[in-house]
XYZ file of C-alpha atoms in Angstrom:
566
model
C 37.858 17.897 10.363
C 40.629 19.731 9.076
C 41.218 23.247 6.547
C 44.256 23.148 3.700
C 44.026 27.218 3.419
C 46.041 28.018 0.471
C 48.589 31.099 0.001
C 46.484 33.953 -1.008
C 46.396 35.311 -4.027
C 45.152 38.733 -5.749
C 42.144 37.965 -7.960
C 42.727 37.563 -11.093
C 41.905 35.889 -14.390
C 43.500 32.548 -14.800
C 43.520 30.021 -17.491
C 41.884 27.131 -15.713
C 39.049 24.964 -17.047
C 35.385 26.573 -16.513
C 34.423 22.750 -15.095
C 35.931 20.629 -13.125
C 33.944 17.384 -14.682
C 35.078 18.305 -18.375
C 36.366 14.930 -19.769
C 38.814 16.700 -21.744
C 40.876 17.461 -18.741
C 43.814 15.436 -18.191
C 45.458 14.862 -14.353
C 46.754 17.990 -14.017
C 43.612 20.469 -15.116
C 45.445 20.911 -18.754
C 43.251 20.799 -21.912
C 44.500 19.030 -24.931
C 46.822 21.008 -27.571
C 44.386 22.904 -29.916
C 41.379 23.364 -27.090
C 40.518 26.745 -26.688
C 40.843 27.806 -23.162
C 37.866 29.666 -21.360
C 39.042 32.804 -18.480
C 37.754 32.373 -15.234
C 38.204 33.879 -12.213
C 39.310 32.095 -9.212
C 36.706 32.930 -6.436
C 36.957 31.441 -2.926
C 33.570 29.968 -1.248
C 31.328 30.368 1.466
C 31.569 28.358 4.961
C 30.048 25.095 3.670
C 27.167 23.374 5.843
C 28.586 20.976 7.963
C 26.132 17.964 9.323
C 27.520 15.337 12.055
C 25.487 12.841 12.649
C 22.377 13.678 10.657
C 22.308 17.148 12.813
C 22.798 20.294 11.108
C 25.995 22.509 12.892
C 25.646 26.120 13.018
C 27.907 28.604 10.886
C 30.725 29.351 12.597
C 32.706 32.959 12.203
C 35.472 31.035 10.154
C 36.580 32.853 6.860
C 36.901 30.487 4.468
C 37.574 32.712 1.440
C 41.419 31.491 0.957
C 40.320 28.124 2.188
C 41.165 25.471 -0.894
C 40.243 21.960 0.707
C 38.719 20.681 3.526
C 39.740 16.711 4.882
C 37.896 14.992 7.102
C 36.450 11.266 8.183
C 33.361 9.941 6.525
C 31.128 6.558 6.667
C 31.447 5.738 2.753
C 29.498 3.100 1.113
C 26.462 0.727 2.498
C 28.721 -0.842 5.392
C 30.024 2.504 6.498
C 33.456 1.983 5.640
C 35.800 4.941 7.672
C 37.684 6.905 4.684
C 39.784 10.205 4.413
C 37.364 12.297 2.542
C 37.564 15.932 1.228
C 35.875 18.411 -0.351
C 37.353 21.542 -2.663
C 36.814 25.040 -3.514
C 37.045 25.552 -6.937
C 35.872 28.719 -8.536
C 33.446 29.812 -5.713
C 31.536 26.182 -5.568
C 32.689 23.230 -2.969
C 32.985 19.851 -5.476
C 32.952 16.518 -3.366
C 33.302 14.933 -1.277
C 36.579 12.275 -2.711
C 37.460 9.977 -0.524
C 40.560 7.708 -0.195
C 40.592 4.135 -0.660
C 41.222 3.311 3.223
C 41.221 5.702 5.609
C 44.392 7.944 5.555
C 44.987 8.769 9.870
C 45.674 5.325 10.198
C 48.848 5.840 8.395
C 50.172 8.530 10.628
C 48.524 11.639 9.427
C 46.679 13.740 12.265
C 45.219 17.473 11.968
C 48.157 19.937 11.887
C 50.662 17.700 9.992
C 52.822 19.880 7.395
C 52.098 17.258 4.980
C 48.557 17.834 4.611
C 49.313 22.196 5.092
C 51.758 21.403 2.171
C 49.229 19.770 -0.540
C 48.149 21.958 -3.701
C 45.457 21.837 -5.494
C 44.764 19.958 -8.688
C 42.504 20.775 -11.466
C 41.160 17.143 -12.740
C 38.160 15.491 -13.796
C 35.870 14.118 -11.410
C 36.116 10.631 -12.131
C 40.102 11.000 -11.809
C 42.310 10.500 -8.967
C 42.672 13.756 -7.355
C 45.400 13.258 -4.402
C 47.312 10.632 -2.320
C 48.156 10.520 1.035
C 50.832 8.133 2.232
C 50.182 5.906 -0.925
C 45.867 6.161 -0.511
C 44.644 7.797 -3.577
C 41.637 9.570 -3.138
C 38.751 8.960 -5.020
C 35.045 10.604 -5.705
C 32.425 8.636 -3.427
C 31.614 5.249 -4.949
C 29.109 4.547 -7.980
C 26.091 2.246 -8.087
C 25.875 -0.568 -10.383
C 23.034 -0.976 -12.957
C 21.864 -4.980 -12.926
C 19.073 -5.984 -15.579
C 18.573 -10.119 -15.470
C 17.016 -11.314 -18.857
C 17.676 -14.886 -18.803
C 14.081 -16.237 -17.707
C 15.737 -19.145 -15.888
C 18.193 -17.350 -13.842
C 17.623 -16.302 -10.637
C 19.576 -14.049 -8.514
C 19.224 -12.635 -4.513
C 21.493 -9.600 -2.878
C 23.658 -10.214 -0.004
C 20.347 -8.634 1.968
C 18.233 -11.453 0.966
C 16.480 -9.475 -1.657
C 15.114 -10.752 -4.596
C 16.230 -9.353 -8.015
C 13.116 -9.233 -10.296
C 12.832 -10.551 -13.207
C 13.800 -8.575 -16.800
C 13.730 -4.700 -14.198
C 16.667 -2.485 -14.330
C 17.405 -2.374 -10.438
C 20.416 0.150 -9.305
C 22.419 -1.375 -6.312
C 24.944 0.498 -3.966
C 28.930 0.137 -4.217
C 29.995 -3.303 -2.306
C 26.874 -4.977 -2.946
C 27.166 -8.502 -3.442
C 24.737 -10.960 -5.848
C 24.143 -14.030 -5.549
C 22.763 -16.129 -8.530
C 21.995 -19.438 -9.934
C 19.444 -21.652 -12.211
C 15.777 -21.727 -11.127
C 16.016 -25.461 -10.796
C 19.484 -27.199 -10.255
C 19.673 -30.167 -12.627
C 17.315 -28.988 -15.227
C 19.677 -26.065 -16.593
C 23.472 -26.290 -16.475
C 24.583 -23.127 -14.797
C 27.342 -21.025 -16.768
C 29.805 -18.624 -15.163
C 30.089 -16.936 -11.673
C 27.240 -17.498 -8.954
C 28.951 -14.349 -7.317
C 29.273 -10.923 -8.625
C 30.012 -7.735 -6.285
C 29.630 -4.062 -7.158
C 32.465 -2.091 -7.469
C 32.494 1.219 -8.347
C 29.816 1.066 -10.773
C 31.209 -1.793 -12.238
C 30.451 -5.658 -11.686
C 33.483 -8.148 -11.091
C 32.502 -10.202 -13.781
C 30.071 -10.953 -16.784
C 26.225 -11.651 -16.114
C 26.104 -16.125 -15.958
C 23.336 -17.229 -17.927
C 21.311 -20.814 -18.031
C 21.575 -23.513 -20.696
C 18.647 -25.583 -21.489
C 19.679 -29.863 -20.891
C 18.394 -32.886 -22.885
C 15.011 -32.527 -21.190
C 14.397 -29.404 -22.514
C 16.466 -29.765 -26.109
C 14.757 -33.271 -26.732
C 17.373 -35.595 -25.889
C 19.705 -33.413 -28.447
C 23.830 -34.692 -28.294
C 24.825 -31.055 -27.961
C 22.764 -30.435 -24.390
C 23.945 -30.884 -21.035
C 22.711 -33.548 -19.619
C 19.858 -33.264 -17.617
C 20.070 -33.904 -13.993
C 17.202 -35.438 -11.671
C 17.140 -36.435 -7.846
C 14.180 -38.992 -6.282
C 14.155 -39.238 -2.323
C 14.046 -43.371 -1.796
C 13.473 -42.716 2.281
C 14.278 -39.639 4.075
C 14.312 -36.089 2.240
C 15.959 -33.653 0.516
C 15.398 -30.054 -1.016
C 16.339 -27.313 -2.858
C 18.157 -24.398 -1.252
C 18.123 -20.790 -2.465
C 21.789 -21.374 -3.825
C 20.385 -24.156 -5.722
C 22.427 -26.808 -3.935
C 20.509 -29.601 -3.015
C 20.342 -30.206 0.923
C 19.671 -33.785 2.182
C 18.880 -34.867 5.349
C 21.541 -37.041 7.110
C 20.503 -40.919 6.628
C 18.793 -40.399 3.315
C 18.978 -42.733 0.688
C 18.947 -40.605 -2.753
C 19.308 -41.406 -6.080
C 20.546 -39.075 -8.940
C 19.563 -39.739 -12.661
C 21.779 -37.956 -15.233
C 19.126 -38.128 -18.377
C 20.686 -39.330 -21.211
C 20.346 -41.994 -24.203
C 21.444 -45.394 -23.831
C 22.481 -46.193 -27.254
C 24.359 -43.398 -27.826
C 26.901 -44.276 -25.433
C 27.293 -44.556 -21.315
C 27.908 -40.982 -19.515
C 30.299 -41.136 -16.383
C 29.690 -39.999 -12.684
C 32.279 -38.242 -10.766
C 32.768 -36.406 -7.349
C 34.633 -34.448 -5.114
C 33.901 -36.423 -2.061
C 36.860 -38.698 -1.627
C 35.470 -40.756 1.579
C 33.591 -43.726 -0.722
C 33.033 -44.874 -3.563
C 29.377 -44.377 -4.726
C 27.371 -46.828 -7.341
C 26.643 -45.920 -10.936
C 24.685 -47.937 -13.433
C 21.495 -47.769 -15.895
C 18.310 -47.948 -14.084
C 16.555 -51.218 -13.897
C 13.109 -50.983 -14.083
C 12.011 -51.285 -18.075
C 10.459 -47.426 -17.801
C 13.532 -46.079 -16.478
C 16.767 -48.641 -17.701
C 16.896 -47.005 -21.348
C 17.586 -43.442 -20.471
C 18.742 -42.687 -16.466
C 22.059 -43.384 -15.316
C 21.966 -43.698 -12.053
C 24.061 -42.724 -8.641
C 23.266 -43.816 -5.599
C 23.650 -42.254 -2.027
C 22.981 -44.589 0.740
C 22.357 -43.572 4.004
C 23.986 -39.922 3.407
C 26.597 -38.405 5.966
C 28.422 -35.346 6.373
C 30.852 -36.920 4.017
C 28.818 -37.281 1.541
C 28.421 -33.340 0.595
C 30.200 -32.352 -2.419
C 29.751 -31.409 -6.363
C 28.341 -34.220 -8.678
C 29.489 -34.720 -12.113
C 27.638 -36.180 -14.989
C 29.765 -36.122 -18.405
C 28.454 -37.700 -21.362
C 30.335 -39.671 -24.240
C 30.798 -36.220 -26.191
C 32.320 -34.532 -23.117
C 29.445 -32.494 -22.475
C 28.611 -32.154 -18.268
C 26.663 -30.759 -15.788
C 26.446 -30.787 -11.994
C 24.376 -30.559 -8.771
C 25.491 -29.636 -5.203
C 25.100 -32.108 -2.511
C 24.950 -30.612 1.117
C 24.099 -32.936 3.599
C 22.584 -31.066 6.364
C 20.228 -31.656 9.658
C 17.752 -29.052 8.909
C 15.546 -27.828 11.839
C 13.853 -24.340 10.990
C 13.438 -22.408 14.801
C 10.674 -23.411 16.288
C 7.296 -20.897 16.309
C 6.878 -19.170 19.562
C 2.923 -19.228 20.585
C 2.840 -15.672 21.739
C -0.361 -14.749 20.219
C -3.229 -15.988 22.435
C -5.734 -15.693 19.549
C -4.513 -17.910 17.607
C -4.590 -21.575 16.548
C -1.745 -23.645 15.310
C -1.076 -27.415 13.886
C 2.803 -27.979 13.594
C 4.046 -31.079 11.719
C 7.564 -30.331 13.432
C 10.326 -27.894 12.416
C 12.193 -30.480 10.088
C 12.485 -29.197 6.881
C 9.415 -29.353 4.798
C 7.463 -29.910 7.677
C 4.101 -27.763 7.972
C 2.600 -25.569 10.374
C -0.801 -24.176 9.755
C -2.781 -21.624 11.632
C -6.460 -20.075 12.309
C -7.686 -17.648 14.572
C -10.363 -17.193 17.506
C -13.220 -16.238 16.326
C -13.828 -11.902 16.258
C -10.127 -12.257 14.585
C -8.768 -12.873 11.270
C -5.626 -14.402 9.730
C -3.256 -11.385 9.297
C -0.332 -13.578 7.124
C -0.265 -16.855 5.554
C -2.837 -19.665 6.444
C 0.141 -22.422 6.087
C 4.145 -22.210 6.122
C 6.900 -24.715 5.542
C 10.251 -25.462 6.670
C 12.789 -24.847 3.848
C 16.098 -26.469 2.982
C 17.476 -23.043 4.221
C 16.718 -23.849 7.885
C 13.579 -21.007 7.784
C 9.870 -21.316 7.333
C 8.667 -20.090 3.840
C 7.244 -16.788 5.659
C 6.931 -15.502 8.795
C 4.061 -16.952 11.241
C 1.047 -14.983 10.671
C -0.575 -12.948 13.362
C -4.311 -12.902 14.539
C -6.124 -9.200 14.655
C -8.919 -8.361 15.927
C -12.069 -7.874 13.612
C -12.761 -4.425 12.329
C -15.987 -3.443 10.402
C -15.530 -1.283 7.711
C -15.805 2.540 8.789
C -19.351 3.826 9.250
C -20.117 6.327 6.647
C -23.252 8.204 6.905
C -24.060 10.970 4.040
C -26.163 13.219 7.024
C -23.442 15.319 8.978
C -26.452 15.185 12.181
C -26.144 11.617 12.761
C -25.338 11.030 15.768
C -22.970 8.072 17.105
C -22.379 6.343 20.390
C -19.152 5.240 19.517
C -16.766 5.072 16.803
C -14.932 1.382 18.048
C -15.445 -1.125 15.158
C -14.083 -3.965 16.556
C -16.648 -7.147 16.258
C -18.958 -7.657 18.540
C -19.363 -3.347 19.090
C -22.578 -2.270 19.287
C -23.011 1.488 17.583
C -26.326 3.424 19.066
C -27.709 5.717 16.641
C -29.582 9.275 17.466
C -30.479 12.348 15.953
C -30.447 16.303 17.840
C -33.681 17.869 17.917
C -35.667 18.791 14.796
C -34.475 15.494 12.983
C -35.831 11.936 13.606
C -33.564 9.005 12.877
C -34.508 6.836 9.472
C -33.342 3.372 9.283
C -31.840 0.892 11.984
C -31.466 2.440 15.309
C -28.201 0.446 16.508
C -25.621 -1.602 14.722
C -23.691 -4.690 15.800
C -20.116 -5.666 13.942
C -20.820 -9.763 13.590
C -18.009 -11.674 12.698
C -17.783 -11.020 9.151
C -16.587 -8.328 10.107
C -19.875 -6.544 8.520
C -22.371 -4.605 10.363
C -25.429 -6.480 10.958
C -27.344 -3.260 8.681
C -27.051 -0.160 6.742
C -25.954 2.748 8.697
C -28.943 4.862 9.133
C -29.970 9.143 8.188
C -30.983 11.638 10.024
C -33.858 13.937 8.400
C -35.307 16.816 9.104
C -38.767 16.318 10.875
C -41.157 18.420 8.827
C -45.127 19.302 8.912
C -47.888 18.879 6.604
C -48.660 22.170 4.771
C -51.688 23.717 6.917
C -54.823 23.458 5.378
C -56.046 27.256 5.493
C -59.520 27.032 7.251
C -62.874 28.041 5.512
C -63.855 31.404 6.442
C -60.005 32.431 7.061
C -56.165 32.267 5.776
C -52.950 31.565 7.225
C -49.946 33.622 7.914
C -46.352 31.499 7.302
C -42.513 31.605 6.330
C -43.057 28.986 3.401
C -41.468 26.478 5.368
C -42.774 23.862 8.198
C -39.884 22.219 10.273
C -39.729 21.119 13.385
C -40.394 24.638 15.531
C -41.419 26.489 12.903
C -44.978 28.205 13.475
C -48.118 29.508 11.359
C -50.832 31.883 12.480
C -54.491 32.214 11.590
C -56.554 34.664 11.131
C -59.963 34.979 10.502
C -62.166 37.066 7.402
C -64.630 39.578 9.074
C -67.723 38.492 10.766
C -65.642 35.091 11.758
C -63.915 34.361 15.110
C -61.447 31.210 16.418
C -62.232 29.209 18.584
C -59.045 27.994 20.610
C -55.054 29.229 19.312
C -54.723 31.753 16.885
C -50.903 30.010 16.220
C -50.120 26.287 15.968
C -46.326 25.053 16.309
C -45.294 22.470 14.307
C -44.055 19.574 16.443
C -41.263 17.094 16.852
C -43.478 14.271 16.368
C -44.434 16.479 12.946
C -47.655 17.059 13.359
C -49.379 20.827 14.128
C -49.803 21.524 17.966
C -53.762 22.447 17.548
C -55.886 23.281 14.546
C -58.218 26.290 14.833
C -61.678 25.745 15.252
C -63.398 28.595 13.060
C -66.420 30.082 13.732
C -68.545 30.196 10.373
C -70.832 32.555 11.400
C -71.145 36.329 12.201
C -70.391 36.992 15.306
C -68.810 39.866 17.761
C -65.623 40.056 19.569
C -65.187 41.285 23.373
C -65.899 44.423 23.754
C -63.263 44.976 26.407
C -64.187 46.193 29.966
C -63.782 50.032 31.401
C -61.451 50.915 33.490
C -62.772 50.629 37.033
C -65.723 48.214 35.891
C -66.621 44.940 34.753
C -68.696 43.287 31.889
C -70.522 40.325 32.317
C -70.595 37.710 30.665
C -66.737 37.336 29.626
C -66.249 35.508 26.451
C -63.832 35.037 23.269
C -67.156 35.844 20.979
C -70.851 36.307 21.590
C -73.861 35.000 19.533
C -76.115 37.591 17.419
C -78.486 38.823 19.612
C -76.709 37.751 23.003
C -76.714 40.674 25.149
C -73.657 41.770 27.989
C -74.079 44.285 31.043
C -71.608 46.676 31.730
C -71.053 47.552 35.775
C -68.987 50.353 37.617
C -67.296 49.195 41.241
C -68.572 50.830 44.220
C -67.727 54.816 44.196
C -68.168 55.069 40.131
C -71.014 55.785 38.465
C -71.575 54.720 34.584
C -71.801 56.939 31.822
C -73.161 55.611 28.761
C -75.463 52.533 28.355
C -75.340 49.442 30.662
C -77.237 47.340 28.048
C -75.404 46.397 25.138
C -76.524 43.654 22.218
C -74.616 41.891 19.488
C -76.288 43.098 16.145
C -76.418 40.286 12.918
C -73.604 43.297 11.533
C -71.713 41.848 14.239
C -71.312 45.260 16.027
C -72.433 46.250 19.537
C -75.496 47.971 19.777
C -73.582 50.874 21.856
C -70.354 51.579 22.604
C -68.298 50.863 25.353
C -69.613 52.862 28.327
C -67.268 54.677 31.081
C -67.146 54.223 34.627
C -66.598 58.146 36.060
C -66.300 58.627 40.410
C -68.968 60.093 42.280
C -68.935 63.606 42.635
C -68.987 64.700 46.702
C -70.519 68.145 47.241
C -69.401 70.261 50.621
């Protein structure tokens, strides 16, 4: 890259065109008489970004203020064509990058020449020419070309192999090149140039277009003739360029459609290496309406353009290319799958099928086409994947998440929850699991019955570790746990036994003594005796009975220490 820096100048208004794109601007930046001009000031700009091979190079501490243009070499266009490029201040903004028609070193010029130091500026439109160096003008970077194909019978493919489609506005780089032709040689007389190439927005030349033969215009004296081919042994077939490719020692007759009694049409060709028969049909069906060529035993020779013209000078014409087609042959690379090839002739057939646990991942069949390739790629064999296991509770539990057939997916839930549905899953070769992915739900409790006699004390709620606690109503007691914990298995640990009748409670025992018998409850009527150990004496009474008010019939006694006199 190389800097033009221009001779500085104070800042100052200047009669110059507010935009460099206004179509009124001739060559030299001058409006046309009468045009008022606008004042602008000219402003120099800021160090533009600079990128070099898709990488972004830091600033550097250049001052480009009195810089006016900056050359350098840049890949224009889709095949990276070298060109002499630059880009221009004007009025504080870079406008760019232009670029030469070839590239401009190759004719002598290197960084530091006086002749580049020595260019001025120009003030033009940006679709002008803005500069030339040695004889290269240079240009703005090249324009697209718009290509809409209306015509339902032509056909057209880009230099890339890329289909145009039908009646859609496509936009195609500079240099692209199109090639087009009738959707079936013979049936539609093709009209113009098979070849157009993008340049600079434009096209080389006008759009062709199709035009309808006899077939199609019953028989009508102002068609082309219609043109038809029939294989007698060997074979032929239609190429993507609409020529018609036959296979060396073919025998092939072409019919040129056409009424009998309105005249006889003529054959020619371009080959020049025999002579080639031309008559009427014979057979009653045929004699009346096809004039005939015949092409015995086809050679290299034989390739060329056929003519049919009929008595009122009207034509049309096939291509002949005489061609051993072989389309490569299919490399078995793919263990898993299955294939039955005919050959790799052309319109041979190869078709394919997997292993099973693996499906078809392309087309089932492919042919070999007049082109020398199959119709599509070969296909490839995957391995079987079940559809992704979805499961609407966030607990479940998976032992894998492989979905490749013949996995087998184990199925659990964390404590508290119990698994609903199918506890494992296999991926069959349907590539569908052998059941419905199962839920995990919370394990829960029966509501506790509140026992007769007595309530229950809970949160409202009876999961899986969540408890309840009973109590009893006064003159009742429980037999066994006062709290039951509702279990995994969702059921209550215990139920309470309660007592239905009046009753009394322990009565506790003294410190330093003993009651006897120890229970939970004691009968109305039942009577305990309290005892000291050795060295305490009681105080209170030793007998004590359960009354039917389910009190004692004393209190607790104490057990108090001997007193030792001296």
């Amino acid at each position: 890259m190389y800097i033009v820096v221009g001779t500085p100048k104070e800042k100052k208004p200047t009669t110059r065109p507010k935009s460099v794109t206004n179509p009124a601007e001739d060559i030299h930046g001058n409006l046309p008489p009468g045009t008022p001009e606008q004042t602008v000031s000219r402003e120099g700009c800021s160090a533009p970004e600079v990128i070099v091979n898709g990488s972004l190079i830091s600033e550097s501490n250049t001052d480009f203020s009195t810089v006016q243009e900056i050359h350098f070499v840049g890949l224009i266009g889709r095949r990276g064509h070298k060109r002499e490029c630059k880009i221009e201040c004007l009025n504080g903004v870079w406008v760019g990058p232009m670029c030469t028609e070839e590239l401009a070193l190759s004719a002598g010029i290197q960084p530091g020449n006086d002749e580049l130091s020595e260019q001025t500026t120009c003030y033009i439109s940006a679709y002008e020419l803005l500069l030339s160096f040695r004889g290269n003008p240079i240009k703005k970077i090249m324009r697209r070309c718009t290509l809409r194909i209306t015509d339902a019978e032509l056909v057209g493919v880009t230099d890339e192999n890329r289909p145009i489609p039908p009646d859609v506005e496509v936009s195609l780089p500079h240099d692209t090149e199109v090639r087009l032709r009738c959707v079936e040689s013979g049936l539609y007389k093709f009209v113009g140039n098979d070849t157009l190439l993008c340049d600079d927005g434009s096209w080389t030349d006008d759009l062709p277009y199709c035009v309808a033969t006899t077939m199609h215009r019953n028989f009508s004296l102002q068609a082309p003739p219609t043109i038809l081919y029939h294989v007698v042994s060997g074979d032929a077939g239609l190429a993507e360029n609409g020529s018609i490719v036959v296979f060396p020692g073919t025998i092939i007759n072409i019919d040129c459609l056409f009424q009998r009694q309105l005249g006889n049409p003529q054959w020619t060709w371009t080959s020049t290496q025999r002579v080639y028969p031309n008559a009427w049909a014979i057979t009653a069906e045929e004699k009346n309406w096809k004039f005939r060529l015949s092409i015995y035993y086809a050679k290299d020779y034989d390739s060329g353009t056929y003519t049919c013209v009929t008595p009122h000078d009207i034509s049309n014409e096939v291509n002949i290319v005489v061609k051993d087609v072989h389309c490569p042959a299919i490399k078995s690379v793919d263990h898993n799958r299955v294939m039955a090839v005919e050959g790799n002739k052309m319109h041979s057939k190869a078709r394919f099928a997997c292993m099973e646990g693996f499906e078809l991942v392309g087309p089932e069949e492919i042919t070999c086409q007049a082109s020398g390739q199959w119709s599509e790629d070969a296909p490839k064999c995957e391995v079987l994947k079940c559809p992704p296991l979805v499961s609407e509770s966030k607990h479940l539990i998976m032992s894998t998440r492989n979905r490749t057939y013949g996995t087998r997916v184990v199925f659990s839930c964390p404590t508290g929850f119990k698994l609903s549905g199918a506890p494992n899953l296999n991926c069959l070769k349907t590539a569908n699991w052998s059941d419905t992915t199962p839920t995990c739900n919370p394990i829960t409790c029966r509501p506790p019955v509140t026992p007769v006699n007595g309530r229950v004390i809970d949160a409202g709620r009876y999961l899986a570790g969540d408890f309840v606690q009973y109590t009893c109503n006064a003159g009742h007691v429980i037999v066994g746990e006062s709290v039951a914990i509702c279990t995994d298995h969702g059921v209550w640990s215990q139920p309470p036994q309660i007592v239905s009748k009046a009753a009394c409670e322990f009565p506790g025992e003294p410190s330093n003594g003993q009651v006897i018998p120890t229970k939970f409850h004691y009968d109305i009527g039942e009577v305990v005796m309290v005892g000291c150990h050795p060295g305490f004496r009681i105080l209170g009474f030793q007998r004590l009975q359960c009354t039917s008010s389910s009190h004692w019939s004393s209190p607790l006694p104490h057990c108090r220490p001997f007193l030792v006199q001296s």
